[in-house]
Coordinates of C-alpha atoms in Angstrom, one line a residue:
M1 CA 14.4 56.8 38.0
K2 CA 11.5 55.6 39.3
A3 CA 8.0 55.8 37.4
R4 CA 6.9 58.0 40.3
E5 CA 10.1 60.3 39.3
W6 CA 9.7 60.3 35.3
G7 CA 5.9 60.9 35.8
V8 CA 6.7 63.8 37.9
L9 CA 9.4 64.9 34.9
I10 CA 7.2 64.6 32.2
V11 CA 4.6 66.7 34.0
L12 CA 6.9 69.4 34.9
S13 CA 8.7 69.2 31.5
G14 CA 5.2 69.4 29.9
A15 CA 4.7 72.9 32.0
I16 CA 7.9 74.3 31.0
F17 CA 7.3 73.6 27.5
L18 CA 3.6 75.2 27.8
E19 CA 5.4 78.2 28.9
G20 CA 7.7 78.6 26.2
T21 CA 5.2 77.5 23.3
D22 CA 3.0 80.5 25.1
I23 CA 5.5 83.6 24.5
A24 CA 6.6 82.2 21.0
M25 CA 3.3 81.4 19.5
L26 CA 2.2 85.0 20.3
N27 CA 4.6 86.7 18.4
I28 CA 3.6 85.3 14.9
A29 CA -0.1 85.7 15.9
L30 CA 0.1 89.4 16.3
P31 CA -0.2 90.5 12.7
S32 CA -3.8 88.3 12.6
I33 CA -4.8 89.7 16.2
R34 CA -4.0 93.3 14.8
T35 CA -6.3 92.7 12.1
D36 CA -9.4 91.1 13.6
L37 CA -9.2 93.4 16.7
G38 CA -8.9 96.5 15.0
L39 CA -5.5 97.3 17.0
T40 CA -3.1 100.2 17.0
T41 CA 0.2 99.3 16.8
G42 CA 0.8 100.7 20.3
S43 CA -1.7 98.5 21.8
L44 CA -0.4 95.5 19.6
Q45 CA 2.7 96.0 21.5
W46 CA 1.1 96.1 24.9
I47 CA -0.1 92.9 24.4
V48 CA 3.5 91.3 24.2
S49 CA 4.4 93.9 27.1
A50 CA 1.9 93.0 29.3
Y51 CA 3.0 89.3 29.5
V52 CA 6.4 90.3 30.1
L53 CA 5.9 92.5 32.9
G54 CA 3.9 90.1 34.9
Y55 CA 6.3 86.9 34.1
G56 CA 9.5 89.2 34.7
G57 CA 8.1 91.3 37.5
F58 CA 6.6 88.6 39.5
M59 CA 9.5 86.0 39.1
L60 CA 11.2 86.7 42.2
L61 CA 8.3 86.7 44.4
G62 CA 7.0 83.6 42.8
G63 CA 10.1 82.0 43.4
R64 CA 10.0 82.8 47.0
A65 CA 6.7 81.9 47.4
A66 CA 7.1 78.2 46.4
D67 CA 9.9 78.0 49.0
M68 CA 7.8 79.5 51.7
F69 CA 4.4 78.0 51.1
G70 CA 4.9 74.5 49.2
R71 CA 6.3 74.0 46.0
R72 CA 3.0 71.6 44.7
R73 CA 0.7 73.9 46.1
V74 CA 2.1 77.2 44.6
F75 CA 2.7 75.1 41.1
L76 CA -0.9 73.6 40.7
A77 CA -2.3 77.1 42.1
A78 CA -0.7 79.0 39.2
L79 CA -1.1 76.3 36.4
I80 CA -5.1 76.7 37.4
V81 CA -4.8 80.5 37.0
F82 CA -2.8 80.3 33.6
L83 CA -5.3 77.8 32.1
L84 CA -8.4 80.3 32.6
F85 CA -6.6 83.5 31.8
S86 CA -5.2 82.0 28.3
G87 CA -8.7 80.7 27.7
L88 CA -10.2 84.5 28.1
G89 CA -7.3 86.0 26.2
G90 CA -8.9 83.1 23.5
L91 CA -12.2 84.8 24.0
A92 CA -11.2 88.7 24.1
E93 CA -13.4 91.0 21.8
N94 CA -11.0 93.7 22.2
G95 CA -7.8 94.6 23.1
A96 CA -8.1 96.2 26.7
T97 CA -9.4 92.3 27.7
L98 CA -6.5 90.5 25.8
I99 CA -3.7 92.6 27.3
A100 CA -5.3 92.3 30.9
A101 CA -5.6 88.4 30.4
R102 CA -1.9 88.7 29.1
F103 CA -0.9 90.1 32.1
I104 CA -2.5 87.9 34.5
T105 CA -1.4 84.9 32.6
G106 CA 2.5 86.0 32.9
L107 CA 1.9 86.4 36.4
A108 CA 0.4 83.1 36.9
A109 CA 3.8 81.5 34.8
A110 CA 6.0 83.8 37.2
F111 CA 4.6 81.7 39.9
M112 CA 4.3 78.2 38.1
T113 CA 7.9 78.0 36.2
P114 CA 10.1 78.7 39.5
A115 CA 7.8 76.5 41.3
G116 CA 8.2 73.5 38.7
L117 CA 11.8 74.1 38.7
S118 CA 12.5 73.5 42.6
I119 CA 10.1 70.7 42.6
I120 CA 12.8 68.9 40.2
T121 CA 15.7 70.2 42.0
T122 CA 14.6 68.9 45.6
T123 CA 13.1 65.5 44.1
F124 CA 16.3 64.4 42.2
E125 CA 19.3 64.7 44.9
E126 CA 22.0 66.5 43.3
G127 CA 24.8 64.6 41.2
P128 CA 24.3 62.3 38.1
K129 CA 20.3 62.4 38.4
R130 CA 19.5 65.4 38.8
D131 CA 21.7 66.3 36.0
R132 CA 20.0 63.8 33.6
A133 CA 16.4 65.2 35.0
L134 CA 17.6 68.9 34.1
M135 CA 18.9 68.0 31.1
I136 CA 15.3 66.5 30.1
Y137 CA 13.6 69.5 31.4
G138 CA 15.8 71.9 30.0
G139 CA 15.7 70.3 26.4
I140 CA 11.9 70.0 26.2
G141 CA 11.4 73.6 27.7
A142 CA 14.2 75.1 25.3
G143 CA 11.9 72.9 22.6
G144 CA 9.2 75.3 23.7
F145 CA 10.9 78.0 22.6
T146 CA 12.0 77.0 19.2
L147 CA 9.0 75.2 18.3
G148 CA 6.6 77.6 19.7
L149 CA 6.8 79.4 16.2
V150 CA 5.9 76.4 14.2
I151 CA 2.8 75.6 16.4
G152 CA 1.9 79.2 16.2
G153 CA 2.1 79.7 12.5
L154 CA -0.1 76.5 12.0
L155 CA -2.6 77.7 14.7
T156 CA -3.0 81.0 13.5
A157 CA -3.5 79.8 9.7
V158 CA -6.9 78.2 11.1
D159 CA -7.8 81.3 13.6
W160 CA -5.5 83.3 16.1
R161 CA -7.6 82.5 19.2
W162 CA -6.5 78.6 18.9
V163 CA -2.8 79.9 20.1
F164 CA -4.7 80.6 23.5
F165 CA -6.9 77.8 23.6
A166 CA -4.2 75.1 22.6
P167 CA -2.5 76.1 25.8
V168 CA -5.8 75.6 27.8
G169 CA -6.4 72.1 26.6
L170 CA -2.7 71.1 27.2
S171 CA -2.9 73.0 30.6
L172 CA -5.8 70.7 31.7
V173 CA -3.8 67.4 30.7
L174 CA -1.1 68.8 32.8
L175 CA -2.7 69.9 35.7
V176 CA -5.0 66.4 35.9
A177 CA -1.6 64.7 36.0
A178 CA 0.2 66.6 38.2
L179 CA -2.4 66.0 40.8
A180 CA -1.9 62.5 40.1
V181 CA 1.9 62.2 40.1
I182 CA 3.7 65.0 42.0
P183 CA 3.8 64.1 45.7
K184 CA 2.5 66.1 48.7
S185 CA 4.9 67.0 50.7
E186 CA 4.6 68.5 54.3
R187 CA 3.8 72.1 54.6
P188 CA 7.1 74.3 55.1
D189 CA 7.8 75.1 58.8
R190 CA 7.5 78.6 58.8
S191 CA 7.3 79.0 62.6
G192 CA 9.2 82.6 63.4
Q193 CA 9.1 83.6 60.1
R194 CA 7.2 86.5 58.4
F195 CA 6.6 87.0 54.7
D196 CA 8.8 89.9 53.6
L197 CA 6.3 92.0 52.0
L198 CA 8.1 95.2 52.1
G199 CA 10.7 93.4 49.9
G200 CA 8.5 91.8 47.7
L201 CA 6.9 95.3 46.9
T202 CA 9.7 96.9 46.2
I203 CA 11.6 94.5 44.0
T204 CA 8.9 93.4 42.1
G205 CA 8.1 97.3 41.4
A206 CA 11.7 98.1 40.3
V207 CA 11.7 94.7 38.2
V208 CA 8.4 95.7 36.5
L209 CA 9.9 99.2 36.0
L210 CA 12.8 98.2 34.9
V211 CA 11.4 96.0 32.1
L212 CA 8.5 98.6 31.5
G213 CA 11.5 101.0 30.5
V214 CA 13.7 98.8 28.3
E215 CA 10.4 97.4 26.5
R216 CA 9.0 100.8 25.9
A217 CA 12.4 102.1 25.1
T218 CA 11.7 102.1 21.1
H219 CA 8.3 103.6 21.8
V220 CA 8.7 106.6 23.7
G221 CA 11.1 109.6 24.3
I222 CA 14.3 108.9 25.9
G223 CA 13.3 111.0 28.9
M224 CA 10.8 108.5 29.8
T225 CA 12.9 105.9 29.5
G226 CA 15.6 107.7 31.7
A227 CA 13.2 108.5 34.1
T228 CA 11.4 105.2 34.4
I229 CA 14.9 103.0 35.0
A230 CA 15.9 105.6 37.3
A231 CA 12.9 105.1 39.5
S232 CA 13.4 101.4 39.1
L233 CA 17.2 101.8 40.4
V234 CA 15.6 103.9 43.3
L235 CA 13.1 101.3 44.3
L236 CA 16.2 98.4 44.0
A237 CA 18.0 100.2 46.4
V238 CA 15.6 100.6 49.2
F239 CA 14.9 96.5 48.4
V240 CA 18.4 95.9 49.3
A241 CA 18.0 98.3 52.1
V242 CA 14.8 96.5 53.1
E243 CA 16.6 93.3 52.9
R244 CA 20.0 93.6 55.0
R245 CA 17.7 94.7 57.7
T246 CA 14.9 92.4 58.0
A247 CA 15.1 88.9 59.8
N248 CA 13.4 86.8 57.1
P249 CA 14.4 88.5 53.8
L250 CA 12.4 87.6 50.4
V251 CA 16.1 87.2 49.0
R252 CA 19.0 86.5 51.0
L253 CA 21.5 89.0 49.2
G254 CA 24.2 86.2 50.3
I255 CA 23.0 83.7 47.5
F256 CA 24.9 86.3 45.0
R257 CA 28.4 85.2 46.3
S258 CA 27.8 82.0 44.2
G259 CA 29.9 82.6 41.6
P260 CA 28.3 79.9 39.1
L261 CA 24.9 81.4 40.3
L262 CA 25.5 85.1 39.1
R263 CA 27.6 84.2 36.0
A264 CA 24.9 81.6 34.9
N265 CA 22.1 84.6 35.2
L266 CA 24.1 87.1 33.4
I267 CA 25.0 84.5 30.6
G268 CA 21.0 84.4 30.6
V269 CA 20.1 87.6 29.8
L270 CA 22.9 87.3 27.1
F271 CA 21.7 84.3 25.7
M272 CA 18.1 84.9 25.6
G273 CA 18.5 88.4 24.6
G274 CA 20.6 86.9 21.6
F275 CA 17.8 84.4 21.1
F276 CA 14.8 86.5 20.8
G277 CA 16.4 89.6 19.1
F278 CA 17.5 86.8 16.1
Q279 CA 14.0 85.4 15.8
F280 CA 12.4 88.5 15.9
L281 CA 14.6 90.0 12.6
V282 CA 14.5 86.3 10.9
V283 CA 10.7 86.5 11.1
L284 CA 10.5 90.4 9.6
Y285 CA 13.2 89.1 6.9
L286 CA 11.0 86.2 5.7
Q287 CA 7.8 87.8 6.0
E288 CA 8.4 91.2 5.0
L289 CA 11.4 91.4 2.9
R290 CA 11.0 88.1 1.1
G291 CA 6.7 88.0 1.1
W292 CA 6.9 84.5 2.6
S293 CA 3.4 83.3 4.5
T294 CA 3.2 82.8 8.2
I295 CA 3.3 79.1 7.6
E296 CA 6.0 79.4 5.5
S297 CA 8.1 81.4 7.7
S298 CA 6.7 78.9 10.8
L299 CA 8.1 75.7 8.9
A300 CA 11.2 77.2 8.1
M301 CA 12.3 77.6 11.8
L302 CA 11.2 74.1 12.1
V303 CA 15.1 72.8 12.2
V304 CA 15.8 75.0 15.3
G305 CA 13.5 72.4 17.4
I306 CA 16.1 69.9 16.7
D307 CA 17.1 70.5 20.2
V308 CA 14.0 68.7 21.5
I309 CA 15.4 65.5 20.0
L310 CA 19.1 66.5 20.9
A311 CA 19.0 67.9 24.6
P312 CA 17.4 65.2 26.4
T313 CA 19.7 62.4 25.0
V314 CA 23.0 63.5 23.3
T315 CA 23.8 66.3 25.8
P316 CA 23.6 64.2 28.9
K317 CA 26.1 62.0 27.8
L318 CA 28.8 65.2 26.7
V319 CA 28.1 66.4 30.3
R320 CA 28.6 63.3 31.6
R321 CA 32.5 63.4 29.7
F322 CA 33.4 66.8 29.8
G323 CA 31.0 68.6 32.2
N324 CA 28.5 71.2 32.5
V325 CA 30.7 74.4 31.8
P326 CA 32.5 73.0 28.7
V327 CA 29.1 72.2 26.9
L328 CA 27.4 75.5 28.0
L329 CA 30.6 77.1 26.5
A330 CA 30.3 75.0 23.2
G331 CA 26.5 75.8 23.1
L332 CA 27.2 79.8 23.5
G333 CA 29.8 79.0 20.3
F334 CA 27.4 77.6 18.5
A335 CA 24.8 80.9 19.2
A336 CA 27.6 82.9 18.2
L337 CA 28.3 81.0 15.0
S338 CA 24.6 81.1 14.0
F339 CA 24.1 84.7 14.4
A340 CA 27.4 85.4 12.3
L341 CA 26.0 83.1 9.5
F342 CA 23.0 85.2 9.1
L343 CA 24.8 88.4 8.6
P344 CA 25.2 88.0 4.9
A345 CA 21.5 87.5 4.1
G346 CA 20.4 88.7 0.8
A347 CA 17.3 89.7 -0.7
D348 CA 17.3 86.3 -2.8
W349 CA 18.8 83.7 -0.5
S350 CA 17.6 80.2 -0.8
Y351 CA 16.2 78.2 2.4
A352 CA 19.7 76.2 1.7
A353 CA 21.7 79.4 2.6
M354 CA 19.7 79.9 5.8
L355 CA 19.8 76.5 6.9
P356 CA 23.5 76.4 8.5
S357 CA 22.6 79.7 10.8
L358 CA 19.1 77.7 12.0
V359 CA 21.0 74.4 12.4
S360 CA 23.3 76.3 14.4
L361 CA 20.7 77.9 16.8
G362 CA 19.1 74.5 17.5
L363 CA 22.5 73.1 18.3
A364 CA 23.3 76.2 20.9
F365 CA 19.7 75.2 22.9
T366 CA 20.7 71.8 22.7
L367 CA 23.9 72.4 24.7
A368 CA 23.2 75.2 26.6
Y369 CA 20.0 75.6 28.1
G370 CA 20.2 72.5 29.9
P371 CA 23.6 72.9 31.6
L372 CA 23.0 76.8 32.4
T373 CA 20.2 75.4 34.7
I374 CA 22.1 73.0 36.6
I375 CA 24.8 75.6 36.9
A376 CA 22.4 78.0 38.4
T377 CA 20.8 76.1 40.9
N378 CA 23.6 73.2 41.6
G379 CA 25.0 74.5 45.2
I380 CA 21.9 76.2 46.1
K381 CA 20.3 75.1 49.4
E382 CA 17.0 73.0 49.2
E383 CA 15.3 76.0 50.9
E384 CA 16.4 78.3 48.0
Q385 CA 16.0 76.4 45.1
G386 CA 12.6 78.2 44.2
L387 CA 14.5 81.5 44.4
A388 CA 17.4 80.5 42.1
G389 CA 14.9 79.3 39.8
G390 CA 13.2 82.7 40.1
L391 CA 16.1 84.6 39.6
L392 CA 17.3 82.6 36.2
Y393 CA 14.3 82.8 34.5
T394 CA 14.1 86.7 35.6
S395 CA 16.9 86.8 33.8
F396 CA 15.7 84.9 31.1
Q397 CA 13.0 87.0 30.9
F398 CA 14.8 90.7 31.1
G399 CA 17.3 89.1 28.4
A400 CA 14.4 88.9 26.0
A401 CA 13.0 92.3 26.5
I402 CA 16.3 93.8 26.6
G403 CA 17.2 91.8 23.2
L404 CA 14.1 92.8 21.5
A405 CA 13.9 96.1 22.2
A406 CA 17.8 96.7 20.9
V407 CA 17.3 95.1 17.9
A408 CA 14.2 97.0 17.2
A409 CA 16.0 100.4 18.1
V410 CA 18.7 99.6 15.6
N411 CA 16.7 98.2 13.1
V412 CA 14.4 101.5 13.0
A413 CA 17.3 103.5 13.1
A414 CA 19.2 101.9 10.0
T415 CA 16.1 101.6 7.6
A416 CA 15.8 105.5 8.4
S417 CA 16.0 106.4 4.7
D418 CA 14.4 105.3 1.5
A419 CA 17.6 104.0 -0.3
P420 CA 17.3 100.7 -2.0
G421 CA 18.2 98.0 0.1
A422 CA 17.8 100.0 3.2
V423 CA 15.5 97.3 4.6
L424 CA 18.0 94.4 4.0
A425 CA 20.7 97.0 5.6
G426 CA 18.7 97.7 8.7
Y427 CA 18.5 93.8 9.3
R428 CA 22.1 93.1 8.9
A429 CA 22.6 96.1 11.0
A430 CA 20.3 94.9 13.8
L431 CA 22.2 91.4 13.6
L432 CA 25.1 92.5 15.1
V433 CA 23.2 93.2 18.4
P434 CA 22.6 89.5 19.0
L435 CA 26.2 88.5 17.7
A436 CA 27.5 90.7 20.0
A437 CA 25.6 89.3 23.1
A438 CA 26.8 85.8 21.9
V439 CA 30.2 87.2 21.9
L440 CA 30.0 88.4 25.5
A441 CA 28.3 85.3 26.3
V442 CA 31.1 83.2 25.3
V443 CA 33.6 85.3 27.1
L444 CA 31.5 85.2 30.4
G445 CA 31.6 81.1 29.7
F446 CA 35.3 81.2 29.6
L447 CA 35.3 83.2 32.7
N448 CA 33.0 80.7 34.2
L449 CA 35.8 77.7 32.8
R450 CA 38.3 79.5 34.9
G451 CA 36.3 80.7 37.9
N452 CA 34.8 76.8 38.2
H453 CA 38.3 75.6 37.9
R454 CA 39.6 78.0 40.6
E455 CA 36.8 77.4 43.0
R456 CA 37.5 73.9 42.9
T457 CA 40.7 74.6 43.6
E458 CA 40.8 76.7 46.4
E459 CA 37.1 75.6 48.3
P460 CA 37.0 72.2 46.8
A461 CA 34.8 70.8 49.8
E462 CA 32.6 73.8 49.8
L463 CA 32.2 74.6 45.8
V464 CA 32.4 71.4 44.2
G465 CA 28.5 71.1 43.9
A466 CA 28.1 74.5 42.6
A467 CA 30.4 73.9 39.5

């Protein structure tokens, strides 16, 4: 790569690392936030839900905006908003201000993330160079998720407000660097095109309601959850009808004919659902059952961050030798192994007993995240790269929401009794959820391998790049 290309890659990798750590750091700071601001459990949950709604709900809109209005322009504007409202969150003196700040921060990330990914996929031509760039980008992004707990624990030990102030500092550095290294490009030619406002409103409403229904499933009655999801499906049907009739659709429905893209998004839902559910349970196990401190729990998860080192260095070599799909499949296998190894967790388990599971999770991220990103974006037209990135990260966010909701529901149901050992039994029962998600992802990975071979055999000229 040229020096300018390295600069672009480092800045955008820093942005996806920022986004990953922002999510993970907050999770471990929540108890301190509740104590300091005197929040109820419901209000505390909304601090998480507000970000998820802003991020997951507006991701497709953000991806399409990047394609239509200019990727650099959208990325920089979103980064500025992210910076400002992250700082507002750190200054919040009440729950309402913090919840509002988190929603806008999530919304900014929904525009920043697909714009950043599409800058990479359009800067580097499809092939080995783009694959290497996406491996580095994916590895550093995955490191944000895995190292966020560690960083968040250390910052929370000083003051929970640093969980919000630290991203402000990093955002400012990235903003200055982005202005210097991300090249300006010609404004996209939108002559004869109109922004699909109705499509944007309906799909955003559908995704927001769907994420809200899943996120709040363990806190409201089944009737409210059913009504919310039903309303989401109605809006989704309206969106499909609108997209079929409009001359300039927000989401060209034909993009879903790409088998690799569709399977990558389904795997993304399962992979992130399993990871976030497992992370949630491990933190509860360490802090509530074992009585470990925030810092001890954070440092225990440090080994998961090996992907920051291995993903940019080892994974590209494996991909060059074996291909994206086999490496992805190996990563999914390590995820399933990680969750299975933690199932026998006992009330007196040593850290050495936990270590194989945590190392396996780090290897899962090392091998899965980058190839999954490549598969989801290869073979997609340049003018739809923002949309492809938006779809993938919407899948990640929805997977995280549904994974957390599912493990929380199973954990609560399994610990309903006061019998000795009920808490540990609840954790073990809930661990079956991420395990099932990982196993299903492995099955889809095998289908991807077969589909990849069939598509290469039947339509090599058209679909080789998508594999």
